[in-house]
Short mmCIF file of C-alpha atoms in Angstrom, two decimals:
data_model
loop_
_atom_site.label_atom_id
_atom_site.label_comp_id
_atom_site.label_asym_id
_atom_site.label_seq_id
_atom_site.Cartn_x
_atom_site.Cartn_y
_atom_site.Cartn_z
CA UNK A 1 -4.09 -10.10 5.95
CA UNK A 2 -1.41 -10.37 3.46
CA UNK A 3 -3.94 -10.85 0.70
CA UNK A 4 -6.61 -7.77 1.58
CA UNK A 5 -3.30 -5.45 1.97
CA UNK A 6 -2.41 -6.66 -1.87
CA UNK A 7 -6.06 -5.95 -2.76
CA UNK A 8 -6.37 -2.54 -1.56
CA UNK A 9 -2.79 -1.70 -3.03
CA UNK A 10 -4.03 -2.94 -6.32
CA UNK A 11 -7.24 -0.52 -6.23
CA UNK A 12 -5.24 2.26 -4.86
CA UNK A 13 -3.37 1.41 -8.21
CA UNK A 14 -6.28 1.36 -10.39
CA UNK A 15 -7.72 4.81 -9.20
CA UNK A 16 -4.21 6.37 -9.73
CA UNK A 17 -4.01 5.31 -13.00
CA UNK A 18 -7.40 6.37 -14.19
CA UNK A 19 -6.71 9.92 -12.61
CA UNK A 20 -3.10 10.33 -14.84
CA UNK A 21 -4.40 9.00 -17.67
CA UNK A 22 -1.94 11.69 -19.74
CA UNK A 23 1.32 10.00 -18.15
CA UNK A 24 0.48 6.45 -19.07
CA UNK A 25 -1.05 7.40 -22.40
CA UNK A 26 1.40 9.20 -23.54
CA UNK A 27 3.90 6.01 -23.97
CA UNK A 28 1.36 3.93 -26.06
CA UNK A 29 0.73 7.49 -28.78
CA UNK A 30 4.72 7.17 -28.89
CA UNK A 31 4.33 3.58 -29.70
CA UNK A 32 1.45 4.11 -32.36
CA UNK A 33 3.45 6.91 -33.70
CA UNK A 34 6.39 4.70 -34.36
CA UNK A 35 4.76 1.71 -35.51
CA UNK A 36 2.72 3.75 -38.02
CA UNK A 37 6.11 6.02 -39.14
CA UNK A 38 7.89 2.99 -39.54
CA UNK A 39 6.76 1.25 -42.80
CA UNK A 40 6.01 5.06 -44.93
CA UNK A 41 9.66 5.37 -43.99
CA UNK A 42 10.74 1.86 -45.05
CA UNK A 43 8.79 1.93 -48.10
CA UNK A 44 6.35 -0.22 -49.94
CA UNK A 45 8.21 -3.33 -49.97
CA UNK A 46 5.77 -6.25 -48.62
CA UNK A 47 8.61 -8.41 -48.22
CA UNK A 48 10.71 -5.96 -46.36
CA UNK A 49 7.94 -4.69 -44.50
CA UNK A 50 7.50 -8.24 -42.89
CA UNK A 51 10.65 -8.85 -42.15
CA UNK A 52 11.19 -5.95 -40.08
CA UNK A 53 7.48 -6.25 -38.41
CA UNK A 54 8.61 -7.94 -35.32
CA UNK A 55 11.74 -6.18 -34.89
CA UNK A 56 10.27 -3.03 -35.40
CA UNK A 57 7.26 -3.51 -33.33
CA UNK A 58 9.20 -4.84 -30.17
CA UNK A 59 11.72 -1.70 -30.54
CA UNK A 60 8.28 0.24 -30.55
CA UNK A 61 7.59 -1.77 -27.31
CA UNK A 62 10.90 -1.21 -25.54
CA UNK A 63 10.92 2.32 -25.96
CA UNK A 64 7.37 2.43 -24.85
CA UNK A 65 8.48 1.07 -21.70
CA UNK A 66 11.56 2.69 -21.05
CA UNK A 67 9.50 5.39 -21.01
CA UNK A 68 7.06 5.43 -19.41
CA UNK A 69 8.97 3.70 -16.11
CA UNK A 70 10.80 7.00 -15.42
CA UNK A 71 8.26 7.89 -12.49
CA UNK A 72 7.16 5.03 -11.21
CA UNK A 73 8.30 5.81 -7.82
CA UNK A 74 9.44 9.38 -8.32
CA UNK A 75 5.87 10.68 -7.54
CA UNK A 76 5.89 8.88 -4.19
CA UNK A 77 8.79 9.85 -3.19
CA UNK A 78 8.38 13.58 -3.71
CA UNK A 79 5.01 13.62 -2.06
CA UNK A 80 5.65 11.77 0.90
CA UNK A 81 4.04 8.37 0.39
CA UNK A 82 6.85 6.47 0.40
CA UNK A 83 7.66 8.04 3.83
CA UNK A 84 4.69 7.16 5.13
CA UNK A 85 4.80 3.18 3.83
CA UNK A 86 8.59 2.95 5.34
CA UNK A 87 7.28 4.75 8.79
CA UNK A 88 3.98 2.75 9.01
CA UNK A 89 6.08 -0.55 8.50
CA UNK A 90 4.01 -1.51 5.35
CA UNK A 91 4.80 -4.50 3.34
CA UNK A 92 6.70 -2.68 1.02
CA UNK A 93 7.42 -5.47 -1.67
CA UNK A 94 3.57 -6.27 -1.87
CA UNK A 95 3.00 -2.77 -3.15
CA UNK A 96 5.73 -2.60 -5.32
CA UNK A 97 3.94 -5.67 -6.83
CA UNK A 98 0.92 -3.78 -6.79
CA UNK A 99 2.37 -1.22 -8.76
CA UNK A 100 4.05 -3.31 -11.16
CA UNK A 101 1.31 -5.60 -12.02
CA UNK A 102 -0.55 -2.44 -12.29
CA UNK A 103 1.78 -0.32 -14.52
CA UNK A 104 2.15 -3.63 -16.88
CA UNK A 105 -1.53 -3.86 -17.52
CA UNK A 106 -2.04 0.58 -18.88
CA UNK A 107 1.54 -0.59 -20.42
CA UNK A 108 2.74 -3.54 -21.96
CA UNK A 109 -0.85 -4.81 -21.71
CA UNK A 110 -2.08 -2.50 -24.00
CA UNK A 111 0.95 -2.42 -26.21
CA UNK A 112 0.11 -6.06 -26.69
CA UNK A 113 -3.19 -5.46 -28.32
CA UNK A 114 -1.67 -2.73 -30.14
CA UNK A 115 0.87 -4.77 -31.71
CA UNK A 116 -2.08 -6.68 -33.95
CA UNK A 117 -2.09 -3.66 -35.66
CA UNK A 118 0.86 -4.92 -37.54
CA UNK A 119 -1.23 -7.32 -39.52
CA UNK A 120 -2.81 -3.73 -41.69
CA UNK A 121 0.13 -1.84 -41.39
CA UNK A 122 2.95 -4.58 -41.82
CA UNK A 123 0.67 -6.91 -43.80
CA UNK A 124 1.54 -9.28 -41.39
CA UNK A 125 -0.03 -12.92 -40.96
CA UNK A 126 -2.78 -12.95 -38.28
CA UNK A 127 -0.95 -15.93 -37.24
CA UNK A 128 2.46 -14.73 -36.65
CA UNK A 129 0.57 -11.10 -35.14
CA UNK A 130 -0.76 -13.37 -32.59
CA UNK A 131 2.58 -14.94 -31.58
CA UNK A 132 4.09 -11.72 -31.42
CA UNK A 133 1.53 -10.62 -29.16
CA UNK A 134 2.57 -13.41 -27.00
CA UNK A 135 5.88 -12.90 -27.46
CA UNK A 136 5.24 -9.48 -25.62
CA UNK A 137 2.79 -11.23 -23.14
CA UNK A 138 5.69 -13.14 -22.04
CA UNK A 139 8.90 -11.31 -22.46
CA UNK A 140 7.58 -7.34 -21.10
CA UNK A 141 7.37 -8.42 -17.51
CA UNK A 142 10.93 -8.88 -17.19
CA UNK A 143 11.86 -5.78 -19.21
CA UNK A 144 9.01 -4.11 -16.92
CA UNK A 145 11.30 -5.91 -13.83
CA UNK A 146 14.77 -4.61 -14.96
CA UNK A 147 13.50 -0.97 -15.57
CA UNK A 148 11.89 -1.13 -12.05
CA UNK A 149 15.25 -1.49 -10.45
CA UNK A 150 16.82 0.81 -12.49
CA UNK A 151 14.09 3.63 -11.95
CA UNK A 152 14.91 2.63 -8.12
CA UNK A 153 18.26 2.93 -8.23
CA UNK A 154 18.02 6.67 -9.93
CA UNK A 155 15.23 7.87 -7.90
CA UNK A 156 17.19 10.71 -5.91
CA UNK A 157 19.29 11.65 -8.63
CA UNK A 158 18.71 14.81 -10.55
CA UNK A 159 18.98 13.41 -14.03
CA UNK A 160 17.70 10.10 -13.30
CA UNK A 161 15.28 10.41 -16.17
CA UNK A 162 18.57 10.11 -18.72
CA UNK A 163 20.01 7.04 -16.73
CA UNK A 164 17.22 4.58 -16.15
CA UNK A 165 17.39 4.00 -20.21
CA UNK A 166 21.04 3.79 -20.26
CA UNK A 167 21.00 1.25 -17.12
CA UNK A 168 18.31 -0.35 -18.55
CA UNK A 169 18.60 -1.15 -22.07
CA UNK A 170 21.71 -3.00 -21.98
CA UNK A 171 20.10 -5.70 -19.92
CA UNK A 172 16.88 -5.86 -22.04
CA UNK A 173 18.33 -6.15 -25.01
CA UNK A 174 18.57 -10.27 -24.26
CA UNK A 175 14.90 -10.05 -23.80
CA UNK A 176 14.47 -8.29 -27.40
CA UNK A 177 16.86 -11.07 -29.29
CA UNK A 178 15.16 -13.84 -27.45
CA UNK A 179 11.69 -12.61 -28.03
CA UNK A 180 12.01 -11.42 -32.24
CA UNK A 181 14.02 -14.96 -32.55
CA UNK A 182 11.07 -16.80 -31.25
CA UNK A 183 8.50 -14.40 -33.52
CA UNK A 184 11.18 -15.20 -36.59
CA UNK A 185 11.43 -19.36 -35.31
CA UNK A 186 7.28 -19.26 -36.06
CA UNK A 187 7.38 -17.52 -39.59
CA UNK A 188 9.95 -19.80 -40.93
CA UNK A 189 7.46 -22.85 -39.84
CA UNK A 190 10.02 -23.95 -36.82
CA UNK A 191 8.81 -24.56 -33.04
CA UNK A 192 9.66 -21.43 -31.07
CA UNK A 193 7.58 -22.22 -28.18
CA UNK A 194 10.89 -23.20 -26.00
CA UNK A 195 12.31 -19.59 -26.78
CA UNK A 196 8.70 -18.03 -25.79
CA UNK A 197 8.35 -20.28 -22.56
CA UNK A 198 12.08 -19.10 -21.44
CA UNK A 199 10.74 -15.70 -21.14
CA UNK A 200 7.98 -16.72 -19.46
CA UNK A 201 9.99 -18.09 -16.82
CA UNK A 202 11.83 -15.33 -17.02
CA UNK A 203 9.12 -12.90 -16.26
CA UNK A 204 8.12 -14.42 -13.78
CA UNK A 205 10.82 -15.27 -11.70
CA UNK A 206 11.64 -12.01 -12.31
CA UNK A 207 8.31 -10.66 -10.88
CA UNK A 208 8.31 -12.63 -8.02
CA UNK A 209 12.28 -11.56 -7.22
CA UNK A 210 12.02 -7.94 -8.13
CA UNK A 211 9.28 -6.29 -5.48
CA UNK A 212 11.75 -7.18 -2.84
CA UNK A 213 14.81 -5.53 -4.49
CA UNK A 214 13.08 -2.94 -5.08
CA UNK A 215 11.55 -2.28 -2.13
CA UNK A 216 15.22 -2.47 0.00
CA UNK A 217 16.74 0.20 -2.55
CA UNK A 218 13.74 2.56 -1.48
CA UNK A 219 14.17 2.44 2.47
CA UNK A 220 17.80 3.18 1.25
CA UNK A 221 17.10 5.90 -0.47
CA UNK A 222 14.47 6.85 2.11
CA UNK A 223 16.99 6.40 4.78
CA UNK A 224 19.30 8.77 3.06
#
């Protein structure tokens, strides 16, 4: 039961996402654009360049994310669907995870494969462009997580656009140290797979926790 629910979520998902293909583009353009900006306005420096590759590509990534999380419930709430899951008694956390697992995938998913692009434009090592892939792989889900609950928290508020960043950023900004340190650990020839499996764990704890806070700060916010 629980498992056919979670299925039809997830296609509901996928057909919403294929018809606002604008909103969910739009973040991964604003992470091309910086990525690309970033080393005509560093310079010509190979050195430099790939020193600042991971940093500059997991900012890239953050922002991307920030984002694009802004309406990740606003939509529903406007147009009555979240009404209608609260009313109906639907199993609200399972399409939160729906919707996360969803949103990660036309997200940090795609930023992921993105990111190899700093092997041409960072003359980075394919090596070390793989681990940072990974490094995004493992660390996004739990920035995707703490941006969840701070889109949740702001849905009702008029300028909750402004404050899911500011909410969310502070907290992330762990994520970002642990995740370039690990990228860094692998350049220098040192193991950084401890650093990369933390934020694994991480993510997914944080995935598994997340759907249900979520999902009891919306029948708040419904019930208000």
């Amino acid at each position: 039961m629980m498992k056919s629910a979670f299925l039809a979520m997830m296609a509901r998902e996928w057909q919403i996402k294929r018809q606002g293909a604008v909103q969910w583009l739009f973040p991964l353009v604003l992470f091309l654009l910086i990525i690309t900006l970033f080393p005509l306005a560093i310079g010509s420096e190979p050195a430099l360049l790939l020193r600042l590759a991971s940093s500059a590509v997991w900012i890239a990534t953050l922002i991307a994310l920030v984002i694009g999380v802004d309406d990740l419930f606003r939509d529903d709430m406007a147009n009555g669907v979240l009404a209608q899951l609260v009313v109906s008694r639907a199993p609200l956390p399972v399409w939160v995870l729906a919707r996360l697992i969803m949103h990660w995938v036309f997200s940090a998913g795609c930023v992921a494969v993105l990111s190899l692009l700093a092997v041409p434009l960072f003359d980075m090592p394919v090596k070390d462009a793989v681990i940072l892939m990974v490094s995004i792989v493992a660390g996004s889900p739990l920035m995707l997580a703490l941006s969840a609950i701070a889109s949740s928290l702001t849905l009702t508020l008029k300028n909750g656009a402004v404050l899911v960043p500011l909410i969310a950023l502070p907290m992330q900004l762990p994520v970002l140290i642990f995740a370039t340190g690990a990228v860094d650990l692998y350049a220098t020839g040192l193991n950084g797979l401890p650093t990369l499996a933390l934020l694994g764990a991480g993510s997914i704890i944080a995935m598994l926790i997340t759907p249900f806070v979520v999902a009891s700060v919306l029948k708040m916010v419904w019930s208000d």
